[in-house]
Amino acid sequence: MSAIIGLPAARWVVSLVILAMGLVAWAAPRAAEAAPFHGAIYTTTDACTTVNENVGYTSKLDVFLNGGPQGGSPRGLPDGNYWVRVTEPNGTVLGESTSANATVSGGVLDCDRLWDLVMKESDGSQGYDDTSNNGGEYKAWLCQTNAFSPSSCKTDNFKVREEAPTPVDACAPAPNRIVVFFGGEQLIMSSTQFIEETGLNIPAGTYSVTLRSFDDHSGDDPPQDQDFEQWSVRFGTAGGPESGVISDLPDNLDELTENVGEVELLTDITSLRAVHALSGQGPTGPESVTPVCVALDRVDD
């Protein structure tokens, strides 16, 4: 064959090669589109009967993920193994799987606990980090690859309203606990004063120490410029054992309760003192704080 439509054989071969390359280039993106990503994912509960629970959660451990057909369509999710991610609504990653560990079979993703599928972005431990979204909103992703591109993922938003833990009252009586209240006086940094409670009976031993501070300042506008509203407890007279120092009261809180570590008492104690952490180091500012109580929980019995 010497020529086609007036072309020499060599040029004809080159033309065929170029045409073939063009066909490959045209077909490549369409090959990726050949398998549409049908179906949807939903959040549910451990009973796996609710579709789109979405807002009824009080713990991240209560969120389960399932999936299948969408909108009455008979086509479910493509069978295979999928990657999982949890983000904030804006896409900030809170956790993701380290392998394709979510399996779709027969078009259905069967009720997996979301917490068990992902690892935290912050430290790599099991689960996912807390959202910073004020409404407690998260987004779950089920993806065909670990590139997590939106076109290869199904997503579903949900909300978790964490129940606040029951507050522990450090000043309340409890087994093996000794609680000492102070009289409501303030401590200020510029003074060497202390608040002393006497007539006590604190046996020798090792105790976990919890302190409670108070200062009526959260409503101040502008906020108080006080960064050292801190104090500690000295056991017995000057030179006796001393507890750790409680943190500064945040500007938006009037009260703070904090464990400050352990103290070992080698002898029985009959008195103790609340002392400002910067006692006598003024007069740059009052740094006023009111010691409320100290709780001593015996740890060496």
PDB file of C-alpha atoms in Angstrom:
ATOM      1  CA  MET A   1       0.000   0.000   0.000  1.00  0.00           C
ATOM      2  CA  SER A   2       1.794   3.110  -1.185  1.00  0.00           C
ATOM      3  CA  ALA A   3      -0.658   5.934  -0.483  1.00  0.00           C
ATOM      4  CA  ILE A   4      -4.157   6.750   0.771  1.00  0.00           C
ATOM      5  CA  ILE A   5      -5.888   9.865  -0.458  1.00  0.00           C
ATOM      6  CA  GLY A   6      -2.661  11.062  -1.884  1.00  0.00           C
ATOM      7  CA  LEU A   7      -0.580  10.546   1.298  1.00  0.00           C
ATOM      8  CA  PRO A   8       2.674   8.582   1.222  1.00  0.00           C
ATOM      9  CA  ALA A   9       2.611   5.395   3.280  1.00  0.00           C
ATOM     10  CA  ALA A  10       4.844   6.790   6.048  1.00  0.00           C
ATOM     11  CA  ARG A  11       2.669   9.854   6.563  1.00  0.00           C
ATOM     12  CA  TRP A  12      -0.427   7.664   6.527  1.00  0.00           C
ATOM     13  CA  VAL A  13       0.975   5.536   9.383  1.00  0.00           C
ATOM     14  CA  VAL A  14       1.782   8.665  11.405  1.00  0.00           C
ATOM     15  CA  SER A  15      -1.745   9.930  10.848  1.00  0.00           C
ATOM     16  CA  LEU A  16      -3.193   6.662  12.144  1.00  0.00           C
ATOM     17  CA  VAL A  17      -1.018   6.863  15.273  1.00  0.00           C
ATOM     18  CA  ILE A  18      -2.157  10.423  15.980  1.00  0.00           C
ATOM     19  CA  LEU A  19      -5.773   9.410  15.441  1.00  0.00           C
ATOM     20  CA  ALA A  20      -5.388   6.455  17.815  1.00  0.00           C
ATOM     21  CA  MET A  21      -3.845   8.675  20.503  1.00  0.00           C
ATOM     22  CA  GLY A  22      -6.742  11.057  20.151  1.00  0.00           C
ATOM     23  CA  LEU A  23      -9.228   8.241  20.599  1.00  0.00           C
ATOM     24  CA  VAL A  24      -7.428   7.081  23.766  1.00  0.00           C
ATOM     25  CA  ALA A  25      -7.420  10.608  25.170  1.00  0.00           C
ATOM     26  CA  TRP A  26     -11.122  10.947  24.392  1.00  0.00           C
ATOM     27  CA  ALA A  27     -11.980   7.599  25.951  1.00  0.00           C
ATOM     28  CA  ALA A  28      -9.936   7.974  29.170  1.00  0.00           C
ATOM     29  CA  PRO A  29     -12.184  10.393  31.067  1.00  0.00           C
ATOM     30  CA  ARG A  30     -15.230   8.492  29.892  1.00  0.00           C
ATOM     31  CA  ALA A  31     -13.802   5.277  31.312  1.00  0.00           C
ATOM     32  CA  ALA A  32     -13.715   6.969  34.729  1.00  0.00           C
ATOM     33  CA  GLU A  33     -17.321   7.973  34.238  1.00  0.00           C
ATOM     34  CA  ALA A  34     -18.354   4.487  33.192  1.00  0.00           C
ATOM     35  CA  ALA A  35     -19.277   3.417  36.741  1.00  0.00           C
ATOM     36  CA  PRO A  36     -21.625   6.043  38.256  1.00  0.00           C
ATOM     37  CA  PHE A  37     -21.437   6.358  42.043  1.00  0.00           C
ATOM     38  CA  HIS A  38     -25.037   5.541  42.885  1.00  0.00           C
ATOM     39  CA  GLY A  39     -26.610   5.320  46.327  1.00  0.00           C
ATOM     40  CA  ALA A  40     -26.224   7.319  49.527  1.00  0.00           C
ATOM     41  CA  ILE A  41     -25.038   7.052  53.127  1.00  0.00           C
ATOM     42  CA  TYR A  42     -27.078   7.758  56.249  1.00  0.00           C
ATOM     43  CA  THR A  43     -26.516   8.113  59.969  1.00  0.00           C
ATOM     44  CA  THR A  44     -28.441   5.790  62.232  1.00  0.00           C
ATOM     45  CA  THR A  45     -28.380   4.312  65.743  1.00  0.00           C
ATOM     46  CA  ASP A  46     -27.167   0.976  67.074  1.00  0.00           C
ATOM     47  CA  ALA A  47     -30.631  -0.457  66.354  1.00  0.00           C
ATOM     48  CA  CYS A  48     -29.898   0.241  62.675  1.00  0.00           C
ATOM     49  CA  THR A  49     -33.553   0.911  61.912  1.00  0.00           C
ATOM     50  CA  THR A  50     -33.538   4.712  61.644  1.00  0.00           C
ATOM     51  CA  VAL A  51     -32.587   6.357  58.364  1.00  0.00           C
ATOM     52  CA  ASN A  52     -31.124   9.841  58.724  1.00  0.00           C
ATOM     53  CA  GLU A  53     -31.110  10.081  62.517  1.00  0.00           C
ATOM     54  CA  ASN A  54     -28.880  13.146  62.057  1.00  0.00           C
ATOM     55  CA  VAL A  55     -29.752  15.212  65.148  1.00  0.00           C
ATOM     56  CA  GLY A  56     -30.716  12.878  67.992  1.00  0.00           C
ATOM     57  CA  TYR A  57     -27.252  12.037  69.326  1.00  0.00           C
ATOM     58  CA  THR A  58     -25.901  12.845  72.784  1.00  0.00           C
ATOM     59  CA  SER A  59     -22.568  11.052  72.307  1.00  0.00           C
ATOM     60  CA  LYS A  60     -20.226  10.500  69.377  1.00  0.00           C
ATOM     61  CA  LEU A  61     -20.242   6.810  70.296  1.00  0.00           C
ATOM     62  CA  ASP A  62     -23.952   6.665  69.408  1.00  0.00           C
ATOM     63  CA  VAL A  63     -23.448   7.512  65.725  1.00  0.00           C
ATOM     64  CA  PHE A  64     -23.694   4.575  63.305  1.00  0.00           C
ATOM     65  CA  LEU A  65     -23.260   4.679  59.532  1.00  0.00           C
ATOM     66  CA  ASN A  66     -25.227   2.762  56.930  1.00  0.00           C
ATOM     67  CA  GLY A  67     -26.045   3.236  53.274  1.00  0.00           C
ATOM     68  CA  GLY A  68     -27.847   1.930  50.241  1.00  0.00           C
ATOM     69  CA  PRO A  69     -30.328   3.058  47.588  1.00  0.00           C
ATOM     70  CA  GLN A  70     -31.308   6.717  47.414  1.00  0.00           C
ATOM     71  CA  GLY A  71     -34.666   8.335  46.718  1.00  0.00           C
ATOM     72  CA  GLY A  72     -36.520   5.140  45.830  1.00  0.00           C
ATOM     73  CA  SER A  73     -33.921   4.074  43.286  1.00  0.00           C
ATOM     74  CA  PRO A  74     -33.248   0.321  43.255  1.00  0.00           C
ATOM     75  CA  ARG A  75     -29.519   0.929  42.790  1.00  0.00           C
ATOM     76  CA  GLY A  76     -27.482   0.887  45.977  1.00  0.00           C
ATOM     77  CA  LEU A  77     -23.850   1.728  46.570  1.00  0.00           C
ATOM     78  CA  PRO A  78     -21.294  -0.025  44.342  1.00  0.00           C
ATOM     79  CA  ASP A  79     -19.917  -3.092  46.098  1.00  0.00           C
ATOM     80  CA  GLY A  80     -16.403  -2.798  47.471  1.00  0.00           C
ATOM     81  CA  ASN A  81     -14.274  -1.512  50.331  1.00  0.00           C
ATOM     82  CA  TYR A  82     -14.391   2.185  51.207  1.00  0.00           C
ATOM     83  CA  TRP A  83     -12.425   4.803  53.133  1.00  0.00           C
ATOM     84  CA  VAL A  84     -14.143   6.806  55.863  1.00  0.00           C
ATOM     85  CA  ARG A  85     -13.565  10.369  57.055  1.00  0.00           C
ATOM     86  CA  VAL A  86     -15.209  12.698  59.589  1.00  0.00           C
ATOM     87  CA  THR A  87     -14.915  16.464  59.226  1.00  0.00           C
ATOM     88  CA  GLU A  88     -16.448  19.673  60.410  1.00  0.00           C
ATOM     89  CA  PRO A  89     -19.064  21.103  58.011  1.00  0.00           C
ATOM     90  CA  ASN A  90     -16.338  23.300  56.502  1.00  0.00           C
ATOM     91  CA  GLY A  91     -14.153  20.280  55.697  1.00  0.00           C
ATOM     92  CA  THR A  92     -11.677  20.467  58.587  1.00  0.00           C
ATOM     93  CA  VAL A  93     -10.582  16.866  59.171  1.00  0.00           C
ATOM     94  CA  LEU A  94     -11.406  15.396  62.592  1.00  0.00           C
ATOM     95  CA  GLY A  95     -10.622  11.754  61.868  1.00  0.00           C
ATOM     96  CA  GLU A  96     -10.239   9.259  59.040  1.00  0.00           C
ATOM     97  CA  SER A  97      -9.661   5.584  58.394  1.00  0.00           C
ATOM     98  CA  THR A  98      -6.184   4.187  57.829  1.00  0.00           C
ATOM     99  CA  SER A  99      -7.464   1.546  55.409  1.00  0.00           C
ATOM    100  CA  ALA A 100     -10.520   0.853  53.276  1.00  0.00           C
ATOM    101  CA  ASN A 101     -12.356  -0.689  56.228  1.00  0.00           C
ATOM    102  CA  ALA A 102     -16.026  -0.064  55.373  1.00  0.00           C
ATOM    103  CA  THR A 103     -17.506  -2.792  53.180  1.00  0.00           C
ATOM    104  CA  VAL A 104     -20.492  -2.506  50.847  1.00  0.00           C
ATOM    105  CA  SER A 105     -22.066  -5.794  49.775  1.00  0.00           C
ATOM    106  CA  GLY A 106     -25.192  -6.169  47.715  1.00  0.00           C
ATOM    107  CA  GLY A 107     -25.375  -2.387  47.434  1.00  0.00           C
ATOM    108  CA  VAL A 108     -25.689  -1.922  51.205  1.00  0.00           C
ATOM    109  CA  LEU A 109     -23.328  -0.621  53.892  1.00  0.00           C
ATOM    110  CA  ASP A 110     -24.347  -2.449  57.048  1.00  0.00           C
ATOM    111  CA  CYS A 111     -24.582  -0.362  60.219  1.00  0.00           C
ATOM    112  CA  ASP A 112     -21.012   0.340  61.356  1.00  0.00           C
ATOM    113  CA  ARG A 113     -20.214   2.482  64.408  1.00  0.00           C
ATOM    114  CA  LEU A 114     -18.573   5.579  62.945  1.00  0.00           C
ATOM    115  CA  TRP A 115     -16.213   5.915  65.932  1.00  0.00           C
ATOM    116  CA  ASP A 116     -14.761   2.453  65.239  1.00  0.00           C
ATOM    117  CA  LEU A 117     -13.973   3.213  61.597  1.00  0.00           C
ATOM    118  CA  VAL A 118     -11.706   6.236  62.023  1.00  0.00           C
ATOM    119  CA  MET A 119      -8.685   7.494  63.958  1.00  0.00           C
ATOM    120  CA  LYS A 120      -8.459  10.982  65.478  1.00  0.00           C
ATOM    121  CA  GLU A 121      -6.656  13.621  63.468  1.00  0.00           C
ATOM    122  CA  SER A 122      -5.145  15.117  66.639  1.00  0.00           C
ATOM    123  CA  ASP A 123      -3.302  12.110  68.076  1.00  0.00           C
ATOM    124  CA  GLY A 124      -4.098   9.009  66.015  1.00  0.00           C
ATOM    125  CA  SER A 125      -6.183   7.362  68.732  1.00  0.00           C
ATOM    126  CA  GLN A 126      -9.514   5.685  68.013  1.00  0.00           C
ATOM    127  CA  GLY A 127     -12.435   7.912  67.054  1.00  0.00           C
ATOM    128  CA  TYR A 128     -12.714  11.501  65.882  1.00  0.00           C
ATOM    129  CA  ASP A 129     -12.042  14.872  67.477  1.00  0.00           C
ATOM    130  CA  ASP A 130     -14.709  17.275  68.727  1.00  0.00           C
ATOM    131  CA  THR A 131     -16.089  19.741  66.231  1.00  0.00           C
ATOM    132  CA  SER A 132     -15.656  23.461  66.824  1.00  0.00           C
ATOM    133  CA  ASN A 133     -19.039  24.059  65.200  1.00  0.00           C
ATOM    134  CA  ASN A 134     -21.345  25.808  67.657  1.00  0.00           C
ATOM    135  CA  GLY A 135     -24.231  23.545  66.709  1.00  0.00           C
ATOM    136  CA  GLY A 136     -22.234  20.355  67.303  1.00  0.00           C
ATOM    137  CA  GLU A 137     -22.351  19.519  63.592  1.00  0.00           C
ATOM    138  CA  TYR A 138     -20.162  16.955  61.820  1.00  0.00           C
ATOM    139  CA  LYS A 139     -19.919  15.491  58.321  1.00  0.00           C
ATOM    140  CA  ALA A 140     -19.378  11.775  57.599  1.00  0.00           C
ATOM    141  CA  TRP A 141     -17.654  10.743  54.355  1.00  0.00           C
ATOM    142  CA  LEU A 142     -17.638   7.350  52.597  1.00  0.00           C
ATOM    143  CA  CYS A 143     -15.066   7.444  49.788  1.00  0.00           C
ATOM    144  CA  GLN A 144     -13.847   5.164  47.020  1.00  0.00           C
ATOM    145  CA  THR A 145     -10.209   6.253  47.493  1.00  0.00           C
ATOM    146  CA  ASN A 146      -8.099   7.794  50.235  1.00  0.00           C
ATOM    147  CA  ALA A 147      -7.825  10.981  48.162  1.00  0.00           C
ATOM    148  CA  PHE A 148     -11.264  11.830  49.621  1.00  0.00           C
ATOM    149  CA  SER A 149     -12.201  13.925  46.585  1.00  0.00           C
ATOM    150  CA  PRO A 150     -15.858  15.040  46.735  1.00  0.00           C
ATOM    151  CA  SER A 151     -16.640  13.389  43.390  1.00  0.00           C
ATOM    152  CA  SER A 152     -15.677   9.963  44.764  1.00  0.00           C
ATOM    153  CA  CYS A 153     -17.418  10.334  48.133  1.00  0.00           C
ATOM    154  CA  LYS A 154     -20.862  10.172  49.663  1.00  0.00           C
ATOM    155  CA  THR A 155     -21.461  12.448  52.662  1.00  0.00           C
ATOM    156  CA  ASP A 156     -24.036  12.983  55.384  1.00  0.00           C
ATOM    157  CA  ASN A 157     -24.139  15.682  58.066  1.00  0.00           C
ATOM    158  CA  PHE A 158     -25.164  14.954  61.653  1.00  0.00           C
ATOM    159  CA  LYS A 159     -25.210  16.683  65.026  1.00  0.00           C
ATOM    160  CA  VAL A 160     -24.063  15.496  68.444  1.00  0.00           C
ATOM    161  CA  ARG A 161     -25.229  17.353  71.543  1.00  0.00           C
ATOM    162  CA  GLU A 162     -22.869  16.023  74.187  1.00  0.00           C
ATOM    163  CA  GLU A 163     -24.446  15.759  77.626  1.00  0.00           C
ATOM    164  CA  ALA A 164     -22.415  17.665  80.168  1.00  0.00           C
ATOM    165  CA  PRO A 165     -20.967  15.347  82.835  1.00  0.00           C
ATOM    166  CA  THR A 166     -22.502  15.541  86.264  1.00  0.00           C
ATOM    167  CA  PRO A 167     -20.412  18.119  88.106  1.00  0.00           C
ATOM    168  CA  VAL A 168     -18.382  16.853  91.027  1.00  0.00           C
ATOM    169  CA  ASP A 169     -18.688  19.104  94.064  1.00  0.00           C
ATOM    170  CA  ALA A 170     -15.219  19.250  95.562  1.00  0.00           C
ATOM    171  CA  CYS A 171     -16.622  20.809  98.718  1.00  0.00           C
ATOM    172  CA  ALA A 172     -19.182  18.048  99.315  1.00  0.00           C
ATOM    173  CA  PRO A 173     -18.537  15.283 101.871  1.00  0.00           C
ATOM    174  CA  ALA A 174     -17.335  11.949 100.508  1.00  0.00           C
ATOM    175  CA  PRO A 175     -15.731   8.787 101.901  1.00  0.00           C
ATOM    176  CA  ASN A 176     -12.089   9.310 102.921  1.00  0.00           C
ATOM    177  CA  ARG A 177     -12.402  13.038 102.246  1.00  0.00           C
ATOM    178  CA  ILE A 178     -11.711  15.956 104.561  1.00  0.00           C
ATOM    179  CA  VAL A 179     -13.184  19.315 103.519  1.00  0.00           C
ATOM    180  CA  VAL A 180     -12.109  22.606 105.070  1.00  0.00           C
ATOM    181  CA  PHE A 181     -14.011  25.819 104.283  1.00  0.00           C
ATOM    182  CA  PHE A 182     -12.504  29.259 104.527  1.00  0.00           C
ATOM    183  CA  GLY A 183     -14.406  32.266 105.827  1.00  0.00           C
ATOM    184  CA  GLY A 184     -15.071  34.153 102.599  1.00  0.00           C
ATOM    185  CA  GLU A 185     -12.221  36.637 102.946  1.00  0.00           C
ATOM    186  CA  GLN A 186     -10.203  37.737  99.930  1.00  0.00           C
ATOM    187  CA  LEU A 187      -6.508  37.261  99.430  1.00  0.00           C
ATOM    188  CA  ILE A 188      -4.599  39.957  97.543  1.00  0.00           C
ATOM    189  CA  MET A 189      -1.135  39.786  96.033  1.00  0.00           C
ATOM    190  CA  SER A 190       0.263  42.907  97.691  1.00  0.00           C
ATOM    191  CA  SER A 191      -0.397  41.606 101.199  1.00  0.00           C
ATOM    192  CA  THR A 192       1.353  38.989 103.300  1.00  0.00           C
ATOM    193  CA  GLN A 193      -1.955  38.079 104.935  1.00  0.00           C
ATOM    194  CA  PHE A 194      -3.266  34.538 105.010  1.00  0.00           C
ATOM    195  CA  ILE A 195      -6.548  32.913 106.008  1.00  0.00           C
ATOM    196  CA  GLU A 196      -6.097  30.341 108.751  1.00  0.00           C
ATOM    197  CA  GLU A 197      -8.413  27.573 109.909  1.00  0.00           C
ATOM    198  CA  THR A 198      -7.577  25.942 113.242  1.00  0.00           C
ATOM    199  CA  GLY A 199      -8.907  23.177 115.476  1.00  0.00           C
ATOM    200  CA  LEU A 200      -8.634  20.621 112.682  1.00  0.00           C
ATOM    201  CA  ASN A 201      -7.865  16.921 112.849  1.00  0.00           C
ATOM    202  CA  ILE A 202      -6.092  15.849 109.657  1.00  0.00           C
ATOM    203  CA  PRO A 203      -4.259  12.532 110.167  1.00  0.00           C
ATOM    204  CA  ALA A 204      -0.818  11.989 108.689  1.00  0.00           C
ATOM    205  CA  GLY A 205      -0.921  10.432 105.225  1.00  0.00           C
ATOM    206  CA  THR A 206      -0.944  11.188 101.514  1.00  0.00           C
ATOM    207  CA  TYR A 207      -3.824  13.216 100.119  1.00  0.00           C
ATOM    208  CA  SER A 208      -5.038  14.349  96.731  1.00  0.00           C
ATOM    209  CA  VAL A 209      -5.703  18.096  97.055  1.00  0.00           C
ATOM    210  CA  THR A 210      -8.520  19.983  95.308  1.00  0.00           C
ATOM    211  CA  LEU A 211      -8.982  23.745  95.659  1.00  0.00           C
ATOM    212  CA  ARG A 212     -11.904  26.010  94.793  1.00  0.00           C
ATOM    213  CA  SER A 213     -11.533  29.735  94.005  1.00  0.00           C
ATOM    214  CA  PHE A 214     -14.113  32.515  93.644  1.00  0.00           C
ATOM    215  CA  ASP A 215     -14.094  36.081  92.370  1.00  0.00           C
ATOM    216  CA  ASP A 216     -17.187  37.975  91.209  1.00  0.00           C
ATOM    217  CA  HIS A 217     -15.790  39.389  87.973  1.00  0.00           C
ATOM    218  CA  SER A 218     -17.297  37.611  84.957  1.00  0.00           C
ATOM    219  CA  GLY A 219     -19.715  40.471  84.249  1.00  0.00           C
ATOM    220  CA  ASP A 220     -17.118  43.244  84.376  1.00  0.00           C
ATOM    221  CA  ASP A 221     -16.922  45.416  81.265  1.00  0.00           C
ATOM    222  CA  PRO A 222     -14.131  45.863  80.451  1.00  0.00           C
ATOM    223  CA  PRO A 223     -12.837  42.608  81.994  1.00  0.00           C
ATOM    224  CA  GLN A 224     -10.529  42.819  84.995  1.00  0.00           C
ATOM    225  CA  ASP A 225      -6.857  42.811  84.131  1.00  0.00           C
ATOM    226  CA  GLN A 226      -5.864  40.148  86.657  1.00  0.00           C
ATOM    227  CA  ASP A 227      -3.740  37.195  85.607  1.00  0.00           C
ATOM    228  CA  PHE A 228      -2.637  35.783  88.969  1.00  0.00           C
ATOM    229  CA  GLU A 229      -5.782  35.080  91.003  1.00  0.00           C
ATOM    230  CA  GLN A 230      -4.077  32.069  92.500  1.00  0.00           C
ATOM    231  CA  TRP A 231      -3.469  30.537  95.915  1.00  0.00           C
ATOM    232  CA  SER A 232      -2.330  27.412  97.689  1.00  0.00           C
ATOM    233  CA  VAL A 233      -2.687  25.726 101.065  1.00  0.00           C
ATOM    234  CA  ARG A 234       0.064  25.567 103.673  1.00  0.00           C
ATOM    235  CA  PHE A 235      -0.368  22.774 106.222  1.00  0.00           C
ATOM    236  CA  GLY A 236       0.479  23.677 109.788  1.00  0.00           C
ATOM    237  CA  THR A 237       2.673  26.651 110.569  1.00  0.00           C
ATOM    238  CA  ALA A 238       5.143  28.432 108.318  1.00  0.00           C
ATOM    239  CA  GLY A 239       7.570  25.958 106.810  1.00  0.00           C
ATOM    240  CA  GLY A 240       5.018  23.144 106.725  1.00  0.00           C
ATOM    241  CA  PRO A 241       4.046  21.164 103.610  1.00  0.00           C
ATOM    242  CA  GLU A 242       2.336  23.179 100.881  1.00  0.00           C
ATOM    243  CA  SER A 243      -0.095  22.176  98.161  1.00  0.00           C
ATOM    244  CA  GLY A 244       0.163  22.940  94.477  1.00  0.00           C
ATOM    245  CA  VAL A 245      -1.149  26.289  93.217  1.00  0.00           C
ATOM    246  CA  ILE A 246      -4.587  26.582  91.615  1.00  0.00           C
ATOM    247  CA  SER A 247      -4.726  28.136  88.128  1.00  0.00           C
ATOM    248  CA  ASP A 248      -5.753  31.735  87.504  1.00  0.00           C
ATOM    249  CA  LEU A 249      -9.496  32.344  87.320  1.00  0.00           C
ATOM    250  CA  PRO A 250     -10.516  32.827  83.659  1.00  0.00           C
ATOM    251  CA  ASP A 251     -12.112  36.195  82.865  1.00  0.00           C
ATOM    252  CA  ASN A 252     -15.420  34.541  81.955  1.00  0.00           C
ATOM    253  CA  LEU A 253     -15.722  32.463  85.151  1.00  0.00           C
ATOM    254  CA  ASP A 254     -16.445  33.469  88.729  1.00  0.00           C
ATOM    255  CA  GLU A 255     -15.494  30.074  90.162  1.00  0.00           C
ATOM    256  CA  LEU A 256     -12.829  27.484  89.465  1.00  0.00           C
ATOM    257  CA  THR A 257     -12.320  24.023  90.967  1.00  0.00           C
ATOM    258  CA  GLU A 258      -9.043  22.249  90.264  1.00  0.00           C
ATOM    259  CA  ASN A 259      -7.018  19.316  91.533  1.00  0.00           C
ATOM    260  CA  VAL A 260      -3.509  20.558  92.332  1.00  0.00           C
ATOM    261  CA  GLY A 261      -1.766  17.241  92.969  1.00  0.00           C
ATOM    262  CA  GLU A 262      -0.860  15.311  96.096  1.00  0.00           C
ATOM    263  CA  VAL A 263       0.677  16.260  99.412  1.00  0.00           C
ATOM    264  CA  GLU A 264       2.315  13.987 101.993  1.00  0.00           C
ATOM    265  CA  LEU A 265       1.704  14.851 105.634  1.00  0.00           C
ATOM    266  CA  LEU A 266       4.244  13.198 107.904  1.00  0.00           C
ATOM    267  CA  THR A 267       2.437  14.250 111.094  1.00  0.00           C
ATOM    268  CA  ASP A 268      -1.139  15.003 112.086  1.00  0.00           C
ATOM    269  CA  ILE A 269      -2.225  18.526 111.149  1.00  0.00           C
ATOM    270  CA  THR A 270      -4.425  20.767 113.317  1.00  0.00           C
ATOM    271  CA  SER A 271      -4.369  23.951 111.222  1.00  0.00           C
ATOM    272  CA  LEU A 272      -3.876  25.118 107.667  1.00  0.00           C
ATOM    273  CA  ARG A 273      -3.574  28.410 105.819  1.00  0.00           C
ATOM    274  CA  ALA A 274      -4.775  29.705 102.454  1.00  0.00           C
ATOM    275  CA  VAL A 275      -1.956  31.828 101.031  1.00  0.00           C
ATOM    276  CA  HIS A 276      -1.884  33.957  97.866  1.00  0.00           C
ATOM    277  CA  ALA A 277       0.533  32.473  95.342  1.00  0.00           C
ATOM    278  CA  LEU A 278       2.279  35.851  94.977  1.00  0.00           C
ATOM    279  CA  SER A 279       1.900  36.969  98.575  1.00  0.00           C
ATOM    280  CA  GLY A 280       3.791  40.178  99.322  1.00  0.00           C
ATOM    281  CA  GLN A 281       4.915  40.730  95.728  1.00  0.00           C
ATOM    282  CA  GLY A 282       2.677  43.771  94.999  1.00  0.00           C
ATOM    283  CA  PRO A 283       1.705  46.486  94.587  1.00  0.00           C
ATOM    284  CA  THR A 284       1.260  46.178  90.787  1.00  0.00           C
ATOM    285  CA  GLY A 285      -2.362  45.031  91.179  1.00  0.00           C
ATOM    286  CA  PRO A 286      -4.704  43.381  93.662  1.00  0.00           C
ATOM    287  CA  GLU A 287      -4.992  39.969  91.933  1.00  0.00           C
ATOM    288  CA  SER A 288      -7.772  39.383  94.464  1.00  0.00           C
ATOM    289  CA  VAL A 289      -9.183  35.906  94.924  1.00  0.00           C
ATOM    290  CA  THR A 290     -11.414  34.256  97.525  1.00  0.00           C
ATOM    291  CA  PRO A 291     -10.437  30.741  98.655  1.00  0.00           C
ATOM    292  CA  VAL A 292     -13.665  28.754  99.051  1.00  0.00           C
ATOM    293  CA  CYS A 293     -12.529  25.346 100.256  1.00  0.00           C
ATOM    294  CA  VAL A 294      -9.864  22.680 100.154  1.00  0.00           C
ATOM    295  CA  ALA A 295     -10.783  18.999  99.764  1.00  0.00           C
ATOM    296  CA  LEU A 296      -8.329  16.330 100.893  1.00  0.00           C
ATOM    297  CA  ASP A 297      -8.963  12.833  99.513  1.00  0.00           C
ATOM    298  CA  ARG A 298      -6.913  10.108 101.186  1.00  0.00           C
ATOM    299  CA  VAL A 299      -4.965   8.085  98.613  1.00  0.00           C
ATOM    300  CA  ASP A 300      -2.673   5.867 100.712  1.00  0.00           C
ATOM    301  CA  ASP A 301      -5.236   3.713 102.545  1.00  0.00           C
TER     302      ASP A 301
END
